[in-house]
Tab-separated table of C-alpha atoms and ligand atoms in Angstrom:
chain	number	residue	atom	x	y	z
L	1	MET	CA	17.804	49.131	3.235
L	2	GLN	CA	18.962	45.650	3.316
L	3	GLU	CA	16.716	43.063	1.428
L	4	PHE	CA	15.074	40.639	4.276
L	5	GLN	CA	16.701	37.397	4.381
L	6	SER	CA	13.592	34.374	4.667
L	7	LYS	CA	14.303	31.974	7.329
L	8	LEU	CA	12.066	29.566	5.021
L	9	PRO	CA	13.079	30.713	1.821
L	10	ASN	CA	11.838	27.223	0.100
L	11	VAL	CA	8.413	27.226	2.160
L	12	GLY	CA	5.210	27.954	0.579
L	13	THR	CA	1.494	27.211	1.678
L	14	THR	CA	0.988	24.371	2.801
L	15	ILE	CA	-0.345	21.544	0.543
L	16	PHE	CA	-3.572	21.502	2.688
L	17	THR	CA	-4.364	24.933	2.592
L	18	VAL	CA	-3.338	24.825	-0.989
L	19	MET	CA	-5.675	21.827	-1.924
L	20	SER	CA	-8.706	22.803	0.394
L	21	ALA	CA	-8.918	25.838	-1.205
L	22	LEU	CA	-9.268	24.012	-4.660
L	23	ALA	CA	-11.637	21.378	-3.347
L	24	ASN	CA	-13.618	25.031	-2.511
L	25	GLN	CA	-13.197	26.527	-5.441
L	26	HIS	CA	-14.145	23.628	-7.621
L	27	GLN	CA	-16.928	22.297	-5.150
L	28	ALA	CA	-14.710	18.899	-5.248
L	29	ILE	CA	-15.233	16.459	-2.420
L	30	ASN	CA	-12.914	17.078	-0.159
L	31	LEU	CA	-10.587	14.135	0.795
L	32	SER	CA	-7.542	16.350	1.057
L	33	GLN	CA	-6.369	17.789	4.343
L	34	GLY	CA	-6.793	15.370	6.979
L	35	PHE	CA	-10.496	15.931	8.744
L	36	PRO	CA	-13.863	14.795	9.388
L	37	ASP	CA	-16.681	16.264	7.957
L	38	PHE	CA	-18.898	14.517	10.455
L	39	PRO	CA	-19.905	16.778	14.370
L	40	SER	CA	-17.839	16.589	17.240
L	41	ASP	CA	-20.238	14.684	19.832
L	42	PRO	CA	-22.484	17.078	21.006
L	43	ASN	CA	-22.291	16.087	24.532
L	44	LEU	CA	-18.784	17.376	25.004
L	45	ILE	CA	-19.922	20.674	22.989
L	46	ASP	CA	-22.655	21.269	25.435
L	47	ARG	CA	-19.521	20.952	28.244
L	48	VAL	CA	-17.303	23.525	26.071
L	49	TYR	CA	-20.774	25.948	26.266
L	50	HIS	CA	-21.592	25.150	30.176
L	51	TYR	CA	-17.362	25.758	31.010
L	52	MET	CA	-17.715	29.233	29.277
L	53	LYS	CA	-21.729	30.480	30.844
L	54	THR	CA	-20.103	29.621	34.639
L	55	GLY	CA	-17.603	31.750	33.660
L	56	LEU	CA	-14.310	29.595	33.006
L	57	ASN	CA	-13.340	32.141	30.657
L	58	GLN	CA	-9.720	33.875	31.273
L	59	TYR	CA	-6.146	32.117	31.630
L	60	ALA	CA	-5.661	28.782	32.185
L	61	PRO	CA	-2.724	27.773	34.333
L	62	MET	CA	0.706	27.794	32.147
L	63	PRO	CA	1.301	23.850	31.768
L	64	GLY	CA	-2.829	23.424	31.051
L	65	VAL	CA	-6.039	23.177	33.645
L	66	GLY	CA	-5.007	20.601	37.063
L	67	LEU	CA	-8.492	18.434	35.931
L	68	LEU	CA	-7.379	17.896	32.551
L	69	ARG	CA	-3.809	17.145	33.073
L	70	GLU	CA	-5.026	14.265	35.235
L	71	ALA	CA	-7.617	13.259	33.210
L	72	ILE	CA	-4.653	12.557	30.455
L	73	ALA	CA	-2.260	10.812	33.275
L	74	ASN	CA	-5.237	8.853	33.872
L	75	LYS	CA	-6.053	7.755	30.121
L	76	ILE	CA	-1.769	7.220	29.741
L	77	ASN	CA	-2.015	4.814	32.478
L	78	ARG	CA	-5.070	2.759	31.416
L	79	LEU	CA	-3.489	2.652	27.941
L	80	TYR	CA	0.150	2.441	28.105
L	81	GLY	CA	0.568	1.140	31.980
L	82	ILE	CA	2.600	4.036	33.315
L	83	ARG	CA	1.314	7.359	35.142
L	84	PRO	CA	3.298	10.484	33.950
L	85	ASP	CA	3.396	12.951	37.171
L	86	LYS	CA	0.845	15.729	35.691
L	87	GLU	CA	2.838	18.827	37.392
L	88	ALA	CA	5.999	17.408	35.806
L	89	GLU	CA	5.853	15.571	32.399
L	90	ILE	CA	2.154	16.151	31.139
L	91	THR	CA	1.777	20.224	29.193
L	92	VAL	CA	-1.329	21.231	27.329
L	93	THR	CA	-0.486	22.604	24.026
L	94	ALA	CA	-2.368	24.251	20.881
L	95	GLY	CA	-2.496	21.089	19.084
L	96	ALA	CA	-0.100	18.714	18.261
L	97	THR	CA	1.720	21.671	15.720
L	98	GLN	CA	2.815	23.878	18.268
L	99	ALA	CA	3.735	20.800	20.674
L	100	ILE	CA	6.031	19.894	17.838
L	101	PHE	CA	7.535	22.901	16.876
L	102	THR	CA	8.147	23.703	20.824
L	103	ALA	CA	9.984	20.342	21.363
L	104	ILE	CA	12.146	21.189	18.291
L	105	ALA	CA	12.679	24.742	19.851
L	106	THR	CA	13.573	23.246	23.167
L	107	VAL	CA	16.390	21.100	21.490
L	108	VAL	CA	17.324	22.209	18.369
L	109	ARG	CA	20.438	24.886	18.492
L	110	PRO	CA	22.153	25.865	14.562
L	111	GLY	CA	23.932	23.601	13.580
L	112	ASP	CA	22.177	20.704	15.041
L	113	GLU	CA	20.877	18.000	12.119
L	114	VAL	CA	17.473	16.266	13.160
L	115	ILE	CA	16.833	13.030	11.037
L	116	VAL	CA	13.283	12.597	9.952
L	117	PHE	CA	11.980	9.985	8.088
L	118	GLU	CA	10.081	11.347	4.733
L	119	PRO	CA	7.693	11.122	3.793
L	120	ALA	CA	6.916	13.200	6.634
L	121	TYR	CA	4.340	15.584	8.148
L	122	ASP	CA	4.892	19.167	6.542
L	123	SER	CA	5.577	21.342	9.565
L	124	TYR	CA	8.601	19.622	10.143
L	125	VAL	CA	11.320	20.694	8.329
L	126	PRO	CA	10.146	24.133	8.603
L	127	GLY	CA	10.455	23.605	12.751
L	128	ILE	CA	13.825	22.368	12.563
L	129	GLU	CA	15.218	24.868	9.792
L	130	VAL	CA	13.670	28.206	11.474
L	131	CYS	CA	15.648	26.713	15.452
L	132	GLY	CA	18.988	26.685	13.010
L	133	GLY	CA	18.749	23.132	12.503
L	134	THR	CA	19.068	21.074	9.540
L	135	ALA	CA	16.757	18.158	8.553
L	136	ILE	CA	18.234	15.113	7.635
L	137	PRO	CA	15.897	12.738	5.508
L	138	TYR	CA	15.855	9.478	5.866
L	139	LEU	CA	13.883	7.588	2.725
L	140	LEU	CA	10.892	5.660	3.157
L	141	LYS	CA	9.994	3.927	0.019
L	142	ALA	CA	6.929	3.228	-1.519
L	143	PRO	CA	4.942	0.288	-0.980
L	144	HIS	CA	6.334	-0.909	2.398
L	145	TYR	CA	7.903	2.711	3.785
L	146	ARG	CA	10.107	0.275	6.213
L	147	VAL	CA	12.603	1.552	8.563
L	148	ASP	CA	16.141	-0.472	8.075
L	149	TRP	CA	17.347	1.179	11.593
L	150	GLU	CA	21.273	0.291	10.504
L	151	ALA	CA	21.009	2.557	7.399
L	152	VAL	CA	19.484	5.133	9.983
L	153	GLU	CA	22.814	4.069	12.407
L	154	ALA	CA	24.893	5.135	9.764
L	155	MET	CA	23.332	8.795	9.631
L	156	ILE	CA	24.130	9.660	12.516
L	157	THR	CA	26.862	12.324	13.138
L	158	PRO	CA	28.277	14.126	15.725
L	159	ALA	CA	25.835	16.848	14.571
L	160	THR	CA	22.885	14.624	15.333
L	161	ARG	CA	20.793	15.878	18.174
L	162	ALA	CA	17.441	14.592	17.846
L	163	ILE	CA	15.267	11.966	15.957
L	164	LEU	CA	11.722	13.117	14.945
L	165	ILE	CA	9.240	10.036	14.620
L	166	ASN	CA	5.704	9.698	13.691
L	167	THR	CA	3.472	6.430	14.460
L	168	PRO	CA	1.000	5.691	13.053
L	169	HIS	CA	2.465	7.427	10.385
L	170	ASN	CA	1.046	10.654	8.279
L	171	PRO	CA	0.304	10.105	5.038
L	172	THR	CA	1.722	6.067	4.630
L	173	GLY	CA	-0.576	4.556	7.427
L	174	THR	CA	2.040	2.367	8.518
L	175	ILE	CA	2.900	2.077	12.240
L	176	LEU	CA	6.461	1.244	13.666
L	177	GLU	CA	6.406	-2.157	15.747
L	178	ASN	CA	7.905	-3.320	19.301
L	179	SER	CA	11.383	-4.339	16.862
L	180	ASP	CA	11.272	-1.123	15.755
L	181	LEU	CA	10.868	1.096	19.274
L	182	LYS	CA	14.049	-1.281	20.401
L	183	ALA	CA	16.040	-0.338	17.299
L	184	LEU	CA	15.858	3.515	18.405
L	185	GLU	CA	15.632	2.856	22.270
L	186	ALA	CA	19.404	1.338	21.620
L	187	LEU	CA	20.280	4.291	19.157
L	188	VAL	CA	19.272	7.303	21.313
L	189	ALA	CA	20.972	5.879	24.314
L	190	LYS	CA	24.026	4.884	22.640
L	191	TYR	CA	24.287	8.055	20.608
L	192	LYS	CA	22.512	10.227	23.219
L	193	LEU	CA	19.847	11.713	21.089
L	194	TRP	CA	16.640	13.214	21.724
L	195	VAL	CA	13.229	11.611	20.625
L	196	ILE	CA	10.356	13.624	19.288
L	197	SER	CA	7.482	11.394	19.020
L	198	ASP	CA	4.629	12.439	16.882
L	199	GLU	CA	1.815	10.128	17.940
L	200	VAL	CA	-1.713	11.847	17.220
L	201	TYR	CA	-3.023	8.898	15.442
L	202	GLU	CA	-2.725	6.825	18.513
L	203	HIS	CA	-6.138	5.542	18.696
L	204	LEU	CA	-6.437	5.137	14.497
L	205	ILE	CA	-5.059	1.464	14.492
L	206	TYR	CA	-6.975	-1.353	12.737
L	207	ASP	CA	-6.711	-4.666	12.287
L	208	GLY	CA	-6.093	-5.421	15.765
L	209	ALA	CA	-2.976	-3.897	15.850
L	210	VAL	CA	-1.090	-1.911	19.072
L	211	HIS	CA	0.088	1.321	19.258
L	212	GLU	CA	3.303	0.895	20.209
L	213	SER	CA	4.184	4.572	22.222
L	214	VAL	CA	7.415	5.821	23.330
L	215	LEU	CA	5.907	6.211	26.403
L	216	CYS	CA	5.924	2.115	26.962
L	217	TYR	CA	9.626	1.948	26.615
L	218	PRO	CA	11.495	3.484	29.600
L	219	GLU	CA	14.747	4.041	28.221
L	220	LEU	CA	13.272	5.913	25.247
L	221	TYR	CA	10.700	7.846	27.434
L	222	ARG	CA	13.533	9.237	29.161
L	223	ARG	CA	15.070	11.156	26.024
L	224	SER	CA	11.551	11.906	24.471
L	225	PHE	CA	8.747	14.325	24.099
L	226	VAL	CA	5.581	12.429	23.088
L	227	ALA	CA	2.874	14.931	21.429
L	228	PHE	CA	-0.926	13.966	21.242
L	229	SER	CA	-3.954	15.568	19.974
L	230	PHE	CA	-7.647	16.391	20.752
L	231	GLY	CA	-8.575	16.998	17.584
L	232	LYS	CA	-7.676	14.177	15.772
L	233	THR	CA	-9.249	11.819	18.636
L	234	PHE	CA	-12.653	13.963	19.218
L	235	HIS	CA	-13.214	14.987	15.969
L	236	ASN	CA	-12.774	18.788	16.193
L	237	THR	CA	-9.312	19.348	14.421
L	238	GLY	CA	-10.235	23.284	14.455
L	239	TRP	CA	-10.270	23.346	18.395
L	240	LYS	CA	-6.228	22.927	18.042
L	241	LEU	CA	-5.591	21.401	21.558
L	242	GLY	CA	-3.161	18.640	22.072
L	243	TYR	CA	-0.631	17.852	24.879
L	244	VAL	CA	3.256	16.706	25.467
L	245	VAL	CA	4.504	14.202	27.494
L	246	ALA	CA	7.844	13.847	28.502
L	247	PRO	CA	9.969	13.954	31.577
L	248	PRO	CA	10.444	16.402	34.237
L	249	LEU	CA	13.778	17.787	33.062
L	250	LEU	CA	12.827	17.897	29.619
L	251	THR	CA	9.227	19.382	30.465
L	252	GLY	CA	10.977	21.512	32.571
L	253	GLU	CA	12.494	23.324	29.409
L	254	PHE	CA	9.833	22.773	27.213
L	255	ARG	CA	7.969	24.963	29.671
L	256	LYS	CA	10.101	27.725	29.456
L	257	VAL	CA	10.108	27.686	25.893
L	258	HIS	CA	6.038	27.454	25.627
L	259	GLN	CA	5.133	30.204	28.730
L	260	PHE	CA	6.557	32.689	25.680
L	261	ASN	CA	5.271	30.518	22.598
L	262	VAL	CA	1.342	30.443	23.608
L	263	PHE	CA	1.792	30.827	27.400
L	264	THR	CA	-1.663	28.851	28.239
L	265	CYS	CA	-4.393	27.238	26.019
L	266	ASN	CA	-7.970	27.998	25.645
L	267	THR	CA	-9.790	27.255	29.708
L	268	PRO	CA	-13.427	26.333	28.721
L	269	ILE	CA	-12.012	23.431	26.131
L	270	GLN	CA	-9.749	22.058	28.757
L	271	TYR	CA	-12.102	22.061	31.583
L	272	ALA	CA	-14.841	20.355	28.881
L	273	LEU	CA	-12.244	17.478	27.918
L	274	ALA	CA	-11.550	16.552	31.466
L	275	ASP	CA	-15.013	15.728	32.053
L	276	TYR	CA	-15.557	13.983	28.820
L	277	LEU	CA	-11.712	11.674	29.635
L	278	GLN	CA	-13.588	10.524	32.211
L	279	GLU	CA	-15.597	7.766	29.873
L	280	PRO	CA	-12.858	5.281	28.150
L	281	SER	CA	-15.322	4.849	25.087
L	282	HIS	CA	-15.180	7.747	23.905
L	283	TYR	CA	-11.737	6.954	22.468
L	284	GLU	CA	-11.336	3.335	22.933
L	285	GLN	CA	-14.289	3.249	20.104
L	286	LEU	CA	-12.239	5.205	17.990
L	287	SER	CA	-10.428	2.266	16.194
L	288	ALA	CA	-13.447	-0.054	15.271
L	289	PHE	CA	-15.270	3.495	14.296
L	290	TYR	CA	-12.625	4.092	11.904
L	291	GLN	CA	-11.970	0.953	10.507
L	292	GLN	CA	-15.017	0.753	9.752
L	293	LYS	CA	-14.841	3.524	7.268
L	294	ARG	CA	-11.465	2.425	6.061
L	295	ASP	CA	-12.916	-0.953	4.587
L	296	TYR	CA	-16.048	1.166	3.791
L	297	PHE	CA	-14.216	3.046	1.288
L	298	LEU	CA	-12.028	0.088	0.088
L	299	GLU	CA	-14.828	-1.787	-0.486
L	300	ALA	CA	-16.157	0.895	-2.701
L	301	MET	CA	-12.803	1.765	-4.725
L	302	SER	CA	-12.574	-1.834	-5.551
L	303	GLY	CA	-12.766	-1.985	-9.769
L	304	SER	CA	-10.858	1.289	-9.459
L	305	GLY	CA	-7.426	1.989	-11.488
L	306	LEU	CA	-6.127	3.602	-8.171
L	307	ARG	CA	-4.293	0.892	-6.373
L	308	PRO	CA	-4.386	0.953	-3.181
L	309	PHE	CA	-1.321	0.110	-0.477
L	310	THR	CA	-1.826	-1.157	2.770
L	311	CYS	CA	-3.407	1.199	5.665
L	312	LYS	CA	-2.273	-0.183	9.678
L	313	GLY	CA	-3.099	3.542	10.719
L	314	THR	CA	-4.539	6.703	10.782
L	315	TYR	CA	-7.448	7.836	8.526
L	316	PHE	CA	-5.294	7.958	5.329
L	317	GLN	CA	-5.081	5.956	2.593
L	318	LEU	CA	-2.539	5.715	-0.088
L	319	PHE	CA	-3.590	4.840	-3.665
L	320	ASP	CA	-0.771	4.349	-6.530
L	321	TYR	CA	-2.134	5.745	-9.623
L	322	SER	CA	-0.007	4.776	-12.219
L	323	GLY	CA	-2.105	2.439	-13.932
L	324	VAL	CA	-3.730	5.412	-15.067
L	325	SER	CA	-1.933	8.174	-15.515
L	326	ASP	CA	1.758	9.566	-15.752
L	327	GLU	CA	1.150	13.009	-14.474
L	328	PRO	CA	3.114	13.896	-11.858
L	329	ASP	CA	1.667	13.935	-8.706
L	330	THR	CA	0.864	17.614	-8.156
L	331	ASP	CA	-0.614	17.907	-11.132
L	332	PHE	CA	-2.767	14.736	-10.816
L	333	ALA	CA	-4.045	15.787	-7.418
L	334	LYS	CA	-5.182	19.082	-9.465
L	335	THR	CA	-6.687	16.954	-12.303
L	336	LEU	CA	-8.463	14.899	-9.903
L	337	THR	CA	-9.810	18.156	-7.955
L	338	THR	CA	-11.132	19.638	-11.484
L	339	ARG	CA	-12.060	17.127	-13.820
L	340	PHE	CA	-13.463	14.462	-11.725
L	341	GLY	CA	-14.523	16.508	-8.877
L	342	VAL	CA	-12.110	14.963	-5.849
L	343	ALA	CA	-9.439	16.980	-4.109
L	344	ALA	CA	-6.271	14.280	-2.744
L	345	ILE	CA	-2.888	15.247	-1.491
L	346	PRO	CA	0.361	14.460	-3.514
L	347	VAL	CA	2.470	12.557	-1.523
L	348	SER	CA	5.462	14.135	-3.020
L	349	ALA	CA	4.503	17.241	-0.640
L	350	PHE	CA	6.222	15.472	2.238
L	351	TYR	CA	9.713	14.539	0.478
L	352	SER	CA	12.000	17.642	0.720
L	353	SER	CA	13.262	16.080	-2.046
L	354	GLY	CA	9.711	16.772	-3.605
L	355	LEU	CA	10.057	12.621	-4.525
L	356	ASP	CA	7.381	11.624	-6.901
L	357	GLU	CA	6.315	7.835	-6.690
L	358	LYS	CA	2.829	8.309	-8.324
L	359	VAL	CA	1.185	8.391	-5.207
L	360	ILE	CA	-1.813	10.387	-3.403
L	361	ARG	CA	-3.595	10.431	-0.079
L	362	LEU	CA	-7.294	10.580	0.294
L	363	CYS	CA	-8.689	10.480	3.839
L	364	PHE	CA	-11.436	8.853	4.954
L	365	ALA	CA	-12.241	10.544	7.810
L	366	LYS	CA	-15.723	11.172	6.279
L	367	LYS	CA	-19.818	10.523	6.489
L	368	THR	CA	-20.255	6.853	4.759
L	369	GLU	CA	-22.423	8.759	1.714
L	370	THR	CA	-19.455	11.257	1.127
L	371	LEU	CA	-16.936	8.301	0.799
L	372	ARG	CA	-19.611	6.871	-1.469
L	373	GLU	CA	-20.124	9.695	-3.627
L	374	ALA	CA	-15.859	10.346	-3.907
L	375	ALA	CA	-15.762	6.332	-4.781
L	376	ALA	CA	-17.839	6.433	-7.538
L	377	LEU	CA	-16.169	9.653	-8.993
L	378	LEU	CA	-12.870	7.872	-8.636
L	379	LYS	CA	-13.686	5.300	-10.296
L	380	LYS	CA	-14.046	7.314	-13.815
L	381	VAL	CA	-10.586	8.299	-13.610
Q	401	LIG	N1	1.572	15.439	13.252
Q	401	LIG	C1	0.413	14.944	12.497
Q	401	LIG	C2	1.242	13.484	11.741
Q	401	LIG	C3	-0.465	15.299	12.035
Q	401	LIG	O1	-1.223	14.717	10.783
Q	401	LIG	C4	-1.596	16.619	12.516
Q	401	LIG	C5	-2.684	16.511	11.794
Q	401	LIG	N2	-3.224	18.002	11.269
Q	401	LIG	C6	-0.774	17.374	13.548
Q	401	LIG	C7	0.338	17.173	13.815
Q	401	LIG	C8	-1.215	18.031	14.261
Q	401	LIG	O2	-2.089	17.721	14.752
Q	401	LIG	P1	-3.228	19.614	15.600
Q	401	LIG	O3	-3.997	19.529	14.466
Q	401	LIG	O4	-3.508	18.993	16.556
Q	401	LIG	O5	-1.713	20.469	15.579
Q	402	LIG	N1	-2.821	16.956	9.335
Q	402	LIG	C1	-3.784	17.350	8.815
Q	402	LIG	C2	-3.474	16.459	7.103
Q	402	LIG	O1	-2.353	15.864	7.172
Q	402	LIG	C3	-3.364	18.394	7.928
Q	402	LIG	C4	-3.315	19.261	9.259
Q	402	LIG	C5	-3.131	20.645	8.512
Q	402	LIG	O2	-3.908	21.328	7.488
Q	402	LIG	N2	-1.944	21.609	8.737
Q	402	LIG	O3	-4.027	16.383	6.750
């Protein structure tokens, strides 16, 4: 019999699953995988139940429930000043992971190169490789993780098909600025590249900064798929619903893949979210809500041997632990979990080279008491 040839020979179980399992096994406070430990709004849950009871339990239309796509168009208009056509430019997806994977599958052919910025969310590179492409990592370095766009331009070859960006950025907590998006816009126009923009943390941005969405740059948007996630926005990561916004031609191609990939997503939750989006305060207060958590956590951690980096967005805080340990970051994350009772993510997991700069990621999407308890344990390190 022919040997099975893995398409992803170097991929194991994701670090999020590994660290959450270790946290459970040792009853550690889980600040590793990114998810809230507080509930989603009961009113939103009631809306889901309402629509289930009303009988909206069969397949939704393939691109998503019309009322939800309408509500998304209104939200985008309110936030970014453009109104994508709900029929031709918005598709509801099973979370952002599927949105990004399907966008990759829509544009990447065998032999294509895709530039990714590492540390990178762990689904990007395997997604590119499954489609026969090669991920070309641009290395972002601690502590600032800035992009030099001239260096990015130097990486472009005739095989470069796309660039994948993420702002606010997981795991570093950095954000792209207006100058970054302008530089990217010029590059993609010059080299005719496609862009996949992961903007799942659009509402988690701090200290008065404004989220620079690809949607605000017409020439850039013309060549882009922009991915969002309701799980991040409304504290229900387990519902796995998100959406992709892309110009009509790209959306048409995206849907050709999407319809044979998932076909359609959870119906009652889509109706519930359509209602919930009618009230902008549900998403507009999120920055203040999470900024308060970030500040509380940093204050609680002051005096610890872990040195925080600047977090401008997302619900992740990085710490340099080189002052307290020489262990590789994967070992240190395990030590924290098993000996000190707090689970963390080693940032080397987000580099395909495994680059270890002695940095760990902690998630602060947690109740105040969880953060207080975790900080007290971490200060013993
Ligand atoms: N992109 C980034 C940067 C993320 O942190 C996440 C969170 N898991 C996702 C995509 C995936 O989002 P979803 O849970 O909606 O698939
Ligand atoms: N986005 C979350 C994180 O970065 C987890 C997603 C996952 O478990 N795949 O922690």
